[in-house]
Coordinates of C-alpha atoms in Angstrom, one line a residue:
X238 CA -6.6 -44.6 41.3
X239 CA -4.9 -41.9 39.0
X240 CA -6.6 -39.7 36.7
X241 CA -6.5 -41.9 33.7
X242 CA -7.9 -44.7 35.4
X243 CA -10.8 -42.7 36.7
X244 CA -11.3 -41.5 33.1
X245 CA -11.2 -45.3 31.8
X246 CA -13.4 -46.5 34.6
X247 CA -15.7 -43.8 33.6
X248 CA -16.1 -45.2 30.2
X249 CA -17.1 -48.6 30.8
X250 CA -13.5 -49.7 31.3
X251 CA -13.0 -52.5 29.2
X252 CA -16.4 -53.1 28.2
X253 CA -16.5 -49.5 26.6
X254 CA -15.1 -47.7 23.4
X255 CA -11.6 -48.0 24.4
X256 CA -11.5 -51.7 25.3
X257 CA -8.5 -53.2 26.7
X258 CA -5.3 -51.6 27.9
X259 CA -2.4 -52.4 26.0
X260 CA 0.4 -50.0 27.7
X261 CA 1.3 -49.3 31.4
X262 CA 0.7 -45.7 32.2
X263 CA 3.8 -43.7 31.8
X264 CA 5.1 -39.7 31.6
X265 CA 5.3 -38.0 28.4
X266 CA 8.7 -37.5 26.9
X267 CA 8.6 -33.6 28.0
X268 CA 7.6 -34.9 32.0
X269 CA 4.1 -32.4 31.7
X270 CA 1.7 -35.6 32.0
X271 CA 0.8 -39.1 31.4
X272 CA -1.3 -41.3 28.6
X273 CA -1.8 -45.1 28.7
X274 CA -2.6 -46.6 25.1
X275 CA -5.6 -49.1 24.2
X276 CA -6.6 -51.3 21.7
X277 CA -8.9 -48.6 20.4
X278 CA -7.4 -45.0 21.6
X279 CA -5.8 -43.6 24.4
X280 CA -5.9 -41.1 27.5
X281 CA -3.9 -38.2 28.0
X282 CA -3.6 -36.1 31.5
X283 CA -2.2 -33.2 32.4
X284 CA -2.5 -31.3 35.7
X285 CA -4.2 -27.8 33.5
X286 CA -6.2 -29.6 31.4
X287 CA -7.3 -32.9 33.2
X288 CA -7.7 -36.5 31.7
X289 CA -9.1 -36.4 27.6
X290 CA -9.7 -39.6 25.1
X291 CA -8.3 -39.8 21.7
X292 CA -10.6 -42.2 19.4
X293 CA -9.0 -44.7 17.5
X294 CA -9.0 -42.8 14.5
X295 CA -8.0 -39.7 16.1
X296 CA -4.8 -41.4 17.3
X297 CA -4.2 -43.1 14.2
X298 CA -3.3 -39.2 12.5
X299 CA -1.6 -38.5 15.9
X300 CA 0.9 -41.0 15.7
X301 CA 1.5 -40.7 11.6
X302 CA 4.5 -39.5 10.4
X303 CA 3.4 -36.4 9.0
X304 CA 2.7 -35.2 12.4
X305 CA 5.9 -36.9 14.0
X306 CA 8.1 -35.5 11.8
X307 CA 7.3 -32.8 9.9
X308 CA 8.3 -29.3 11.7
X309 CA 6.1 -26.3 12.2
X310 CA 7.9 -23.1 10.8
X311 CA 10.0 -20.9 12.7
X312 CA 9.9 -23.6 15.8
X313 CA 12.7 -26.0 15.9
X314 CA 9.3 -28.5 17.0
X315 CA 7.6 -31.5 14.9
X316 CA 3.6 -30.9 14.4
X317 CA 2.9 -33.6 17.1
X318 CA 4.9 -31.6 20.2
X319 CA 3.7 -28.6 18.9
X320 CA 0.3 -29.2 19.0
X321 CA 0.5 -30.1 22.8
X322 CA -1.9 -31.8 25.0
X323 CA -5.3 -32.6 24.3
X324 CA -7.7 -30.1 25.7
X325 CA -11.1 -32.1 25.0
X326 CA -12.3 -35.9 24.9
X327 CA -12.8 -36.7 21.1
X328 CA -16.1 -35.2 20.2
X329 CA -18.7 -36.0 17.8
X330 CA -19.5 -33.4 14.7
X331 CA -22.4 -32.6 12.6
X332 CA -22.0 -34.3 9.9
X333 CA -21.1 -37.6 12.0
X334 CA -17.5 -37.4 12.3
X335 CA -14.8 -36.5 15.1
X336 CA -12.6 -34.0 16.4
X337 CA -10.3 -33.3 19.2
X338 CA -8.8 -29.9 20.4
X339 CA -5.4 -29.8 21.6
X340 CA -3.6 -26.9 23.1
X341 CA -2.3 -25.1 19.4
X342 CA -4.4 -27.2 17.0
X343 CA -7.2 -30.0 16.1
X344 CA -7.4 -32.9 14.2
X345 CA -10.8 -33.5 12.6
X346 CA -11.8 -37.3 11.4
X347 CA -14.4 -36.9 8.3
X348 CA -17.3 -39.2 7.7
X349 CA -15.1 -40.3 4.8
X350 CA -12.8 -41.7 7.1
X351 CA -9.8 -39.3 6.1
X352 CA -8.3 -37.3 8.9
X353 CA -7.0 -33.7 8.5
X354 CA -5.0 -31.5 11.2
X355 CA -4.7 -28.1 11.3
X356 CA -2.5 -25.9 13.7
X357 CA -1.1 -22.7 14.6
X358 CA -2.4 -19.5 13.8
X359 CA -4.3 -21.3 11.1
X360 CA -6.2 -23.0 13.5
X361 CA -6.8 -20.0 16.0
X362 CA -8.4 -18.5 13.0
X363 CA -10.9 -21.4 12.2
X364 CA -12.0 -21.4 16.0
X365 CA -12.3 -17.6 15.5
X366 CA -14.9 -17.9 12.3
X367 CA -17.1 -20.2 14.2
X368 CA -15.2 -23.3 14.5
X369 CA -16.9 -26.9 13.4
X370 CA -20.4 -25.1 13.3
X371 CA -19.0 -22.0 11.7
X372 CA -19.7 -21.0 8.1
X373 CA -16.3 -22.0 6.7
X374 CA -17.0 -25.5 6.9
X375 CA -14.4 -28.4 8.1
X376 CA -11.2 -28.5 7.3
X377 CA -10.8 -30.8 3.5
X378 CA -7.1 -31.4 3.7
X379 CA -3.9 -31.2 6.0
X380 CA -2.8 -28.0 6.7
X381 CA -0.2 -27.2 4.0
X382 CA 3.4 -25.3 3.7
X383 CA 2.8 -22.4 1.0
X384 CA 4.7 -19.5 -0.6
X385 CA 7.3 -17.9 1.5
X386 CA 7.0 -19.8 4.3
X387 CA 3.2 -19.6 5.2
X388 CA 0.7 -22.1 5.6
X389 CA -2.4 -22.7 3.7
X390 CA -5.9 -24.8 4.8
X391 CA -8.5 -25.9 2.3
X392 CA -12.1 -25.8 4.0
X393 CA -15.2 -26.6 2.6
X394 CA -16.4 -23.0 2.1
X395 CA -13.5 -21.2 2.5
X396 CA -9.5 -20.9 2.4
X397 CA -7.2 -20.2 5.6
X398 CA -4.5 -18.9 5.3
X399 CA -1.5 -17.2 7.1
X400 CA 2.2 -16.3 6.4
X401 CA 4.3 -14.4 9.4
X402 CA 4.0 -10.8 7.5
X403 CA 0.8 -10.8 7.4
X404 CA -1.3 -12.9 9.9
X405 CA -3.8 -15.6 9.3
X406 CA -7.3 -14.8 7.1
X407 CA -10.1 -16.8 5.3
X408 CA -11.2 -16.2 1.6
X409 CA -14.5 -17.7 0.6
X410 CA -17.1 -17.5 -2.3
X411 CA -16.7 -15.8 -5.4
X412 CA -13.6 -14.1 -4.0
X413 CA -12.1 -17.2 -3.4
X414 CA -12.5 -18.5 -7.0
X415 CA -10.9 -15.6 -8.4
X416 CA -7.8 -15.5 -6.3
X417 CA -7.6 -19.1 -7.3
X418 CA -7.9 -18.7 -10.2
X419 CA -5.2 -16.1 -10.3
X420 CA -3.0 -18.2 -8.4
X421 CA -3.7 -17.2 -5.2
X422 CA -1.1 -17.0 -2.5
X423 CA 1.8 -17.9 -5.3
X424 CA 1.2 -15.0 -7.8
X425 CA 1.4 -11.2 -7.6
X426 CA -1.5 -10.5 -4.8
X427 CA 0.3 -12.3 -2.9
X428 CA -1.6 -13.3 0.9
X429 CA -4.5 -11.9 2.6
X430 CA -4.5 -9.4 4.8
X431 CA -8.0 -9.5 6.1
X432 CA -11.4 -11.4 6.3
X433 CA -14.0 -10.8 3.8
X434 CA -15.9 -7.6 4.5
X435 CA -19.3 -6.4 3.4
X436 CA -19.4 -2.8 1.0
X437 CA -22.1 -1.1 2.2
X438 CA -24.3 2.1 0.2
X439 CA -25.6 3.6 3.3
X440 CA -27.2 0.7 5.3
X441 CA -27.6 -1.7 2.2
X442 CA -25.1 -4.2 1.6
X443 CA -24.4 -3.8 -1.7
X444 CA -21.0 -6.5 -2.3
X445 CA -17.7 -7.6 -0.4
X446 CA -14.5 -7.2 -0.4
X447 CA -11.4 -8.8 0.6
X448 CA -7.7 -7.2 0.5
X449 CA -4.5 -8.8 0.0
X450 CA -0.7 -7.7 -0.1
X451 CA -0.7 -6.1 -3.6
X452 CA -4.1 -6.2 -4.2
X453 CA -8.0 -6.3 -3.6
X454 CA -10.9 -8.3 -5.3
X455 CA -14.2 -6.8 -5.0
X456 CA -17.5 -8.9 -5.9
X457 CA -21.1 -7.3 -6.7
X458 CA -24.2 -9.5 -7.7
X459 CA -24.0 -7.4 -10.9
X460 CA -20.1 -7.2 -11.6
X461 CA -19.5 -10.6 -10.1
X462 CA -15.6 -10.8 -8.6
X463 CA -13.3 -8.5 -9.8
X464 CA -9.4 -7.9 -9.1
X465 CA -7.9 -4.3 -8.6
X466 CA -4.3 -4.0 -7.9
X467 CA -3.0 -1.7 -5.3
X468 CA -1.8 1.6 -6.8
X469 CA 1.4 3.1 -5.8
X470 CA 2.1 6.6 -6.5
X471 CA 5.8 7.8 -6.6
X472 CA 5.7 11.5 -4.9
X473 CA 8.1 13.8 -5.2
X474 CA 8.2 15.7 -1.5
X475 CA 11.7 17.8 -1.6
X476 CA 13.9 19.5 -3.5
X477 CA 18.0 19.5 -2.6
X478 CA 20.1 21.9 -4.4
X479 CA 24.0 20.9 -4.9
X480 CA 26.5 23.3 -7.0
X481 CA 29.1 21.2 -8.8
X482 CA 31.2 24.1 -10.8
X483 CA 31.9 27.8 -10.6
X484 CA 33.5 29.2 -13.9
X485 CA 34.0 33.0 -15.4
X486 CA 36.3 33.9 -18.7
X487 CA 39.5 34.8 -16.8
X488 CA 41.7 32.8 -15.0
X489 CA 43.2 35.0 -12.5
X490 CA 39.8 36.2 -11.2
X491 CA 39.5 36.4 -6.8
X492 CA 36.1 34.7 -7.2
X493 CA 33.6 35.4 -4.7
X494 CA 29.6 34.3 -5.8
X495 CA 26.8 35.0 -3.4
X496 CA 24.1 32.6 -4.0
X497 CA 20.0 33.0 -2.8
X498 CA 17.8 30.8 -3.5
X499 CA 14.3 31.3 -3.5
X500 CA 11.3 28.6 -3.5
X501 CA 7.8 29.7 -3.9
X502 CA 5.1 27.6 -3.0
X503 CA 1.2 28.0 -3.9
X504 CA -0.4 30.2 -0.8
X505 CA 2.4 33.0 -1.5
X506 CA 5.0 31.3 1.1
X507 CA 8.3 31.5 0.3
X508 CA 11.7 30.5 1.5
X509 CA 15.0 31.7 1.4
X510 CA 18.8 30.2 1.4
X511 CA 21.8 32.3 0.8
X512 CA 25.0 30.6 0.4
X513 CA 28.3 32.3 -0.1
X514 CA 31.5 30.6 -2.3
X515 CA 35.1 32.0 -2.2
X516 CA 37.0 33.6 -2.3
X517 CA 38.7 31.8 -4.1
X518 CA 42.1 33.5 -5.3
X519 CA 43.6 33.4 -8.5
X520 CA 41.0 31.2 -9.8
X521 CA 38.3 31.8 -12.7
X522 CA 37.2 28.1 -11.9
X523 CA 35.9 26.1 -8.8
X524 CA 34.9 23.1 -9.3
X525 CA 33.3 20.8 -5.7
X526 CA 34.2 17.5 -5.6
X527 CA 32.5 17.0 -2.7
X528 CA 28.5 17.2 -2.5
X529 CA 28.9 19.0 0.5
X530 CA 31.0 21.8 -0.1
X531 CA 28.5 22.7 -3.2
X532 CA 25.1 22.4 -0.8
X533 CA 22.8 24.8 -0.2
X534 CA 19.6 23.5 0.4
X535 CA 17.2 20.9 1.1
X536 CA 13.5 21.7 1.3
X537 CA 10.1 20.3 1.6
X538 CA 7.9 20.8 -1.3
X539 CA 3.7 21.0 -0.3
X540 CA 2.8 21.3 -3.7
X541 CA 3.0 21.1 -7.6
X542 CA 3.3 24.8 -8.4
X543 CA 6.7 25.1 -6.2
X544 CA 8.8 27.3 -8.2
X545 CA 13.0 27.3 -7.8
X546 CA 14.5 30.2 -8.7
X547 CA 18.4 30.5 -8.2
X548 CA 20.3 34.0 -8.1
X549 CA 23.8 34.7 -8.4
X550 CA 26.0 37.3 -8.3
X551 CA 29.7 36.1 -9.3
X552 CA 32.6 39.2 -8.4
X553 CA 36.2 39.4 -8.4
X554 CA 37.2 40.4 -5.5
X555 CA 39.4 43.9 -4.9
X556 CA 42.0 44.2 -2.5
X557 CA 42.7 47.5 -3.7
X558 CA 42.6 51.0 -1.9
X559 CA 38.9 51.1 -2.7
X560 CA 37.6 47.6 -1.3
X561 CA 35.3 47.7 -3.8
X562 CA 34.5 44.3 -5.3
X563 CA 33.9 44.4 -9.2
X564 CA 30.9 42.5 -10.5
X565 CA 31.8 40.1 -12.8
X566 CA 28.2 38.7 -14.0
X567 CA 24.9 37.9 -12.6
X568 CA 22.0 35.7 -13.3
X569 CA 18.6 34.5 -12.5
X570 CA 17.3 31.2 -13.1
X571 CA 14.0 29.4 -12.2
X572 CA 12.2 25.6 -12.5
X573 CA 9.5 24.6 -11.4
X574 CA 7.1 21.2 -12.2
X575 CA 6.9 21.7 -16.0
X576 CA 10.9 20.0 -16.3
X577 CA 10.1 18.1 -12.4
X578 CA 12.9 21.1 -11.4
X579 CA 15.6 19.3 -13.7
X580 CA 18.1 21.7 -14.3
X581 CA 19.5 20.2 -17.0
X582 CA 16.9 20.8 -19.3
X583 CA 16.3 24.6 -19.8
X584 CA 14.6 27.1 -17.2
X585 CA 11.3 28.8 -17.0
X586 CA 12.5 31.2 -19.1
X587 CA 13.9 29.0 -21.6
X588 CA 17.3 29.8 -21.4
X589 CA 20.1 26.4 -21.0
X590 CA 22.1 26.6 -17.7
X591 CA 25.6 26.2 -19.3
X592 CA 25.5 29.4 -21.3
X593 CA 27.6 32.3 -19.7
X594 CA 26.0 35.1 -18.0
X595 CA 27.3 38.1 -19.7
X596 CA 28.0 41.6 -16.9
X597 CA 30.1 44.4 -16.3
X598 CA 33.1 42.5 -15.6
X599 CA 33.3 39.4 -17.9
X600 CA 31.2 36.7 -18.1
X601 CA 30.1 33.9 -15.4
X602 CA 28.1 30.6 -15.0
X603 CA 27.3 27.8 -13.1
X604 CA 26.9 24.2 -12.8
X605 CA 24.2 23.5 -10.3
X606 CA 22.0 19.9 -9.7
X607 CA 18.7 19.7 -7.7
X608 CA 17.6 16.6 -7.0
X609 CA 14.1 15.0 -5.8
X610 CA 13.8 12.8 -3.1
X611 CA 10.7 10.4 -3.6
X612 CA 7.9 8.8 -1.4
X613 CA 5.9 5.8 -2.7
X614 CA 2.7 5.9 -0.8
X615 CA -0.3 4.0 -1.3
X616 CA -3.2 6.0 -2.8
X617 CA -5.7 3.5 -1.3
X618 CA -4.1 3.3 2.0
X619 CA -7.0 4.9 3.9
X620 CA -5.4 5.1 7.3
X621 CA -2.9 7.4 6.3
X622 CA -5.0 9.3 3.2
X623 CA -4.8 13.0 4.7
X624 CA -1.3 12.1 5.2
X625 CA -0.8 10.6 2.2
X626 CA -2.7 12.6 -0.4
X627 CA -4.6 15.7 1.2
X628 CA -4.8 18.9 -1.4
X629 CA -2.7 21.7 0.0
X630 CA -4.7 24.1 -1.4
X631 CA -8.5 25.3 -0.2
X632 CA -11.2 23.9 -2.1
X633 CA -14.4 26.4 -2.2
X634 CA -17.5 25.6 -2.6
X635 CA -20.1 27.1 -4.6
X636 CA -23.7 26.6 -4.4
X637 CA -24.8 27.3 -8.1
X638 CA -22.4 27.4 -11.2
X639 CA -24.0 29.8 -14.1
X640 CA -24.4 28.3 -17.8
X641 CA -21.7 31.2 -18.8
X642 CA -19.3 29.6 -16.7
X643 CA -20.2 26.3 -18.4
X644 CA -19.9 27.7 -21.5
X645 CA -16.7 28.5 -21.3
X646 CA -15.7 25.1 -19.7
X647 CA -16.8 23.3 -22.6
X648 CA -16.1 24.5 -26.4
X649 CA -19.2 22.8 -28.0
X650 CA -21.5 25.2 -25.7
X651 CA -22.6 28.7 -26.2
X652 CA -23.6 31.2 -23.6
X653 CA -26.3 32.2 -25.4
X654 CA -27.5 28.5 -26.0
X655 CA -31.3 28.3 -25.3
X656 CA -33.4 25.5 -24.3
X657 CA -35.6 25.3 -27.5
X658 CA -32.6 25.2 -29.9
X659 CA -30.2 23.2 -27.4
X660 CA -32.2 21.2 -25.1
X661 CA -29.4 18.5 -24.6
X662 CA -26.9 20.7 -23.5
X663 CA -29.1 23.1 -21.0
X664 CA -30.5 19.6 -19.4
X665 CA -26.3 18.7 -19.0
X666 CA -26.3 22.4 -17.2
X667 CA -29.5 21.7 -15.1
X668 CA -29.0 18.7 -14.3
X669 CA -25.1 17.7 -14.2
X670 CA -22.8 20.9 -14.5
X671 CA -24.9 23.9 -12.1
X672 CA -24.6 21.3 -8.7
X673 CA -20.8 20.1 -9.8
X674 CA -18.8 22.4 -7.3
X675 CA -21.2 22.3 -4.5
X676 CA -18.9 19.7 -2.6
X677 CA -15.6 21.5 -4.0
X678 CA -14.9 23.8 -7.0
X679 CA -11.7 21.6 -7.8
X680 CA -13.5 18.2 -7.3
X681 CA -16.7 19.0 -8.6
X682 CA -15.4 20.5 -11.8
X683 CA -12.8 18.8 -12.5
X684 CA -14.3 14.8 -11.7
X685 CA -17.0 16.1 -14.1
X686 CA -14.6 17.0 -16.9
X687 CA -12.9 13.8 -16.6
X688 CA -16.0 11.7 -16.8
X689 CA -16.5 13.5 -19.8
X690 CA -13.3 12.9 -21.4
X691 CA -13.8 8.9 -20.5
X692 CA -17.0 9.2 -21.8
X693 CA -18.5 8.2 -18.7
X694 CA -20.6 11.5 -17.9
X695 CA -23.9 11.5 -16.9
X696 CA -24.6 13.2 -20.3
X697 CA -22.4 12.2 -22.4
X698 CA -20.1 14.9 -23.8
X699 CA -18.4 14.9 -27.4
X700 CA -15.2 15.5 -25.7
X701 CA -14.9 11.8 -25.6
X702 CA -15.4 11.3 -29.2
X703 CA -11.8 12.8 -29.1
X704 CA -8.4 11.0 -29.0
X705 CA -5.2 12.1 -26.8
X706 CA -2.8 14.1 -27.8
X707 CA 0.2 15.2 -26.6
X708 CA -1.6 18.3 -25.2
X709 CA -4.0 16.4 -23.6
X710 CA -1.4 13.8 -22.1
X711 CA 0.5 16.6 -20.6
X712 CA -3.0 18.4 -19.5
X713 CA -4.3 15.9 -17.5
X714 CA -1.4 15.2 -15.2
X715 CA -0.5 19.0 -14.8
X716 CA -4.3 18.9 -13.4
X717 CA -4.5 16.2 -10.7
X718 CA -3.0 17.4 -7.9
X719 CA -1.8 15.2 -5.5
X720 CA -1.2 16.2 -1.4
X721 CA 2.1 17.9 -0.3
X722 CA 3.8 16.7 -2.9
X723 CA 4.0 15.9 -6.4
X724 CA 3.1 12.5 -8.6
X725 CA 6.3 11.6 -10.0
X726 CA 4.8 8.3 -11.5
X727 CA 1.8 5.9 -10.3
X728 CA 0.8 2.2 -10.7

């Protein structure tokens, strides 16, 4: 007696569920097993997983077409083969229905009589999250193709789903309505790219969270569900320096120019390139072609207050008895964050680039370009924050700030401002302003003064009665640094 005959025998043969035998027992198409069909199911072996039943029901979705035809992405397989063999006898559920388990999926028969299937990653998920007795639920519909070649299930409490970038997660509740209703996996936040997760303040739960590719929705009993995109900042992180053209008053000129450049960075480091170009005989003009031949340096940048300062000495050179070179002209030229190191736009100084540099010898200038190279990081990426956005610079802490010092941070205060005439602002000093810096003098201070400016302080400040201007707009970013490198733009 084989293994599907014991199993049949076991189940009242004829007399039970599966009544009479309607097929001869025969391989499977792939040669892995055997099944025999019956007027009610049918019985699958295979030498891993042993002999399993599939109810009538269950074999009614089996056999559909859906399953028989439609293939599961990136396999060259339909559902059916993919799925594999049955690993389980069709088994009851809770609320009275059925399901079976198969090697890479399930189909689940609802007390509504419809039948759903679910597979893949999709379906290792579901039997991760608790399975038929699990909080999401059971499975509503078929599992479904979605954007960009993922795959999408529709439980009772919760959404599955999975695309190949980003793995298979559930949504549920509140967060699940909003994404919904902002189009989920189709529109701009794209998939999930984890579970739901509980916020904690300390050891109270306070909301939950779930993150997706360009995006997160938070949910608080008070705030309810709430999207935040992800923010990408643009950071500049180095500074190349390319000369395009070499040019004096006189045409017959031997040019030789030395070139050192200097870049000064916020702790007093500094760094140092010298270049020489020429000689160059006969000619009052060189002009590079070639990016190359004009480079002189490429060089990290750790912070905003990097300045580039460019020297150059331009001399025609003597071949005389006296070997002494003459100096033609010279000049000194420095950028820094205020023009993002454009030299196009004019220096530190605030003198243009393309006027001559008049000396002893004539007059000289240069044509120079430094470019930025960019990184667009992820300000909320916290894996990679110290990376990605640690200050450069120390951030001291001080235990007590004195009133004078917040009377010079804010214009509407006096130092000699005493409680009986200005209560409100010595209980903003007491209570909000003295403690700021004791995490940080740069965080402390300067969080506070933003608060203020959005209105948003503990006390509320009249500096938020006030509306930007262009001081203000070029204040504010000229005081938020960011890492090793400088915010070029953000998201």
């Amino acid at each position: 007696m084989t293994e599907i005959q014991q199993k049949y025998q076991s189940l009242g043969g004829e007399q039970g569920p599966l009544g009479r035998a309607v097929s001869e027992e025969q391989a499977t198409p792939n040669g892995l097993g055997f099944f025999q069909d019956f007027e009610h199911g049918m019985i699958f072996y295979h030498a891993d997983y042993g002999a399993h039943v599939l109810s009538e029901s269950v074999e009614n979705k089996w056999k559909s077409s859906m399953l028989a035809n439609d293939m599961v992405t990136g396999t060259q397989q339909a559902i059916r083969d993919y799925m594999g063999f049955p690993i389980s006898d069709t088994l009851p559920t809770g609320e009275r229905g059925e399901a079976c388990y198969f090697e890479r999926g399930m189909i689940v028969v609802r007390t509504s009589g419809s039948s759903v299937v679910i597979y893949g990653e999709c379906y290792q998920a579901y039997r991760a999250h608790g399975d038929l007795q699990g909080a999401l639920g059971l499975p509503l519909n078929d599992q479904r193709l979605s954007a960009g070649g993922g795959y999408a299930v529709q439980c009772d409490q919760a959404d599955i789903y999975w695309h190949p970038a980003t793995g298979a997660f559930e949504v549920h509740g509140a967060i699940l309505q909003k994404y919904r209703s902002m189009g989920a996996e189709n529109a701009f936040l794209g998939y999930p790219i984890s579970d739901e997760q509980p916020v904690f303040n300390g050891s109270q739960q306070i909301g939950a969270v779930s993150h997706f590719q360009s995006g997160t929705i938070y949910w608080s009993a008070s705030t309810g569900a709430h999207e935040a995109a992800n923010r990408q900042v643009s950071l500049i992180n180095r500074l190349k320096l390319v000369v395009t053209r070499l040019e004096t008053d006189e045409d017959d000129d031997d040019l030789l120019v030395r070139t050192q450049v200097l870049i000064d960075h916020l702790q007093g480091q500094q760094e140092r390139f010298d270049k020489q170009f020429g000689e160059y005989s006969n000619q009052g003009t060189k002009t590079f072609s070639n990016p190359d031949e004009g480079f002189i340096c490429d060089c990290p940048i750790n912070d905003g207050n990097a300045i580039l300062t460019v020297n150059m000495q331009a001399f025609d050179v003597d071949d005389g008895l006296n070997f002494n070179d003459d100096l033609i002209a010279q000049f000194s030229k420095s950028f820094g964050i205020e023009t993002l190191w454009d030299s196009s736009l004019p220096d530190l100084q605030g003198n243009d680039l393309g006027t001559f540099a008049r000396g002893p010898d004539g007059k000289f200038r240069a044509s120079f370009t430094v470019f930025t190279d960019h990184l667009v990081v992820d300000p909320t990426d916290s894996a990679h924050f110290r990376e990605n956005l640690f200050w450069s610079f120390k951030n001291p802490k001080i235990a007590k700030l004195s009133f004078e010092t917040c009377a010079a941070t804010f214009s509407d205060l006096e130092a000699d401002d005493t409680w009986f005439f200005h209560p409100f602002n010595r209980a903003f000093y007491e209570t909000v302003y003295k403690s700021a810096a004791k995490t940080g003098t740069c965080f402390g201070m300067c969080l506070e003064a933003i608060y203020a400016l959005k209105g948003v302080s503990s006390s509320r400040q009249f500096i938020s009665q006030y509306s930007f201007d262009a001081q203000r707009t070029r204040d504010i970013p000229s005081n938020l640094a960011i890492n090793s490198a400088v915010a070029r733009w953000a998201t």
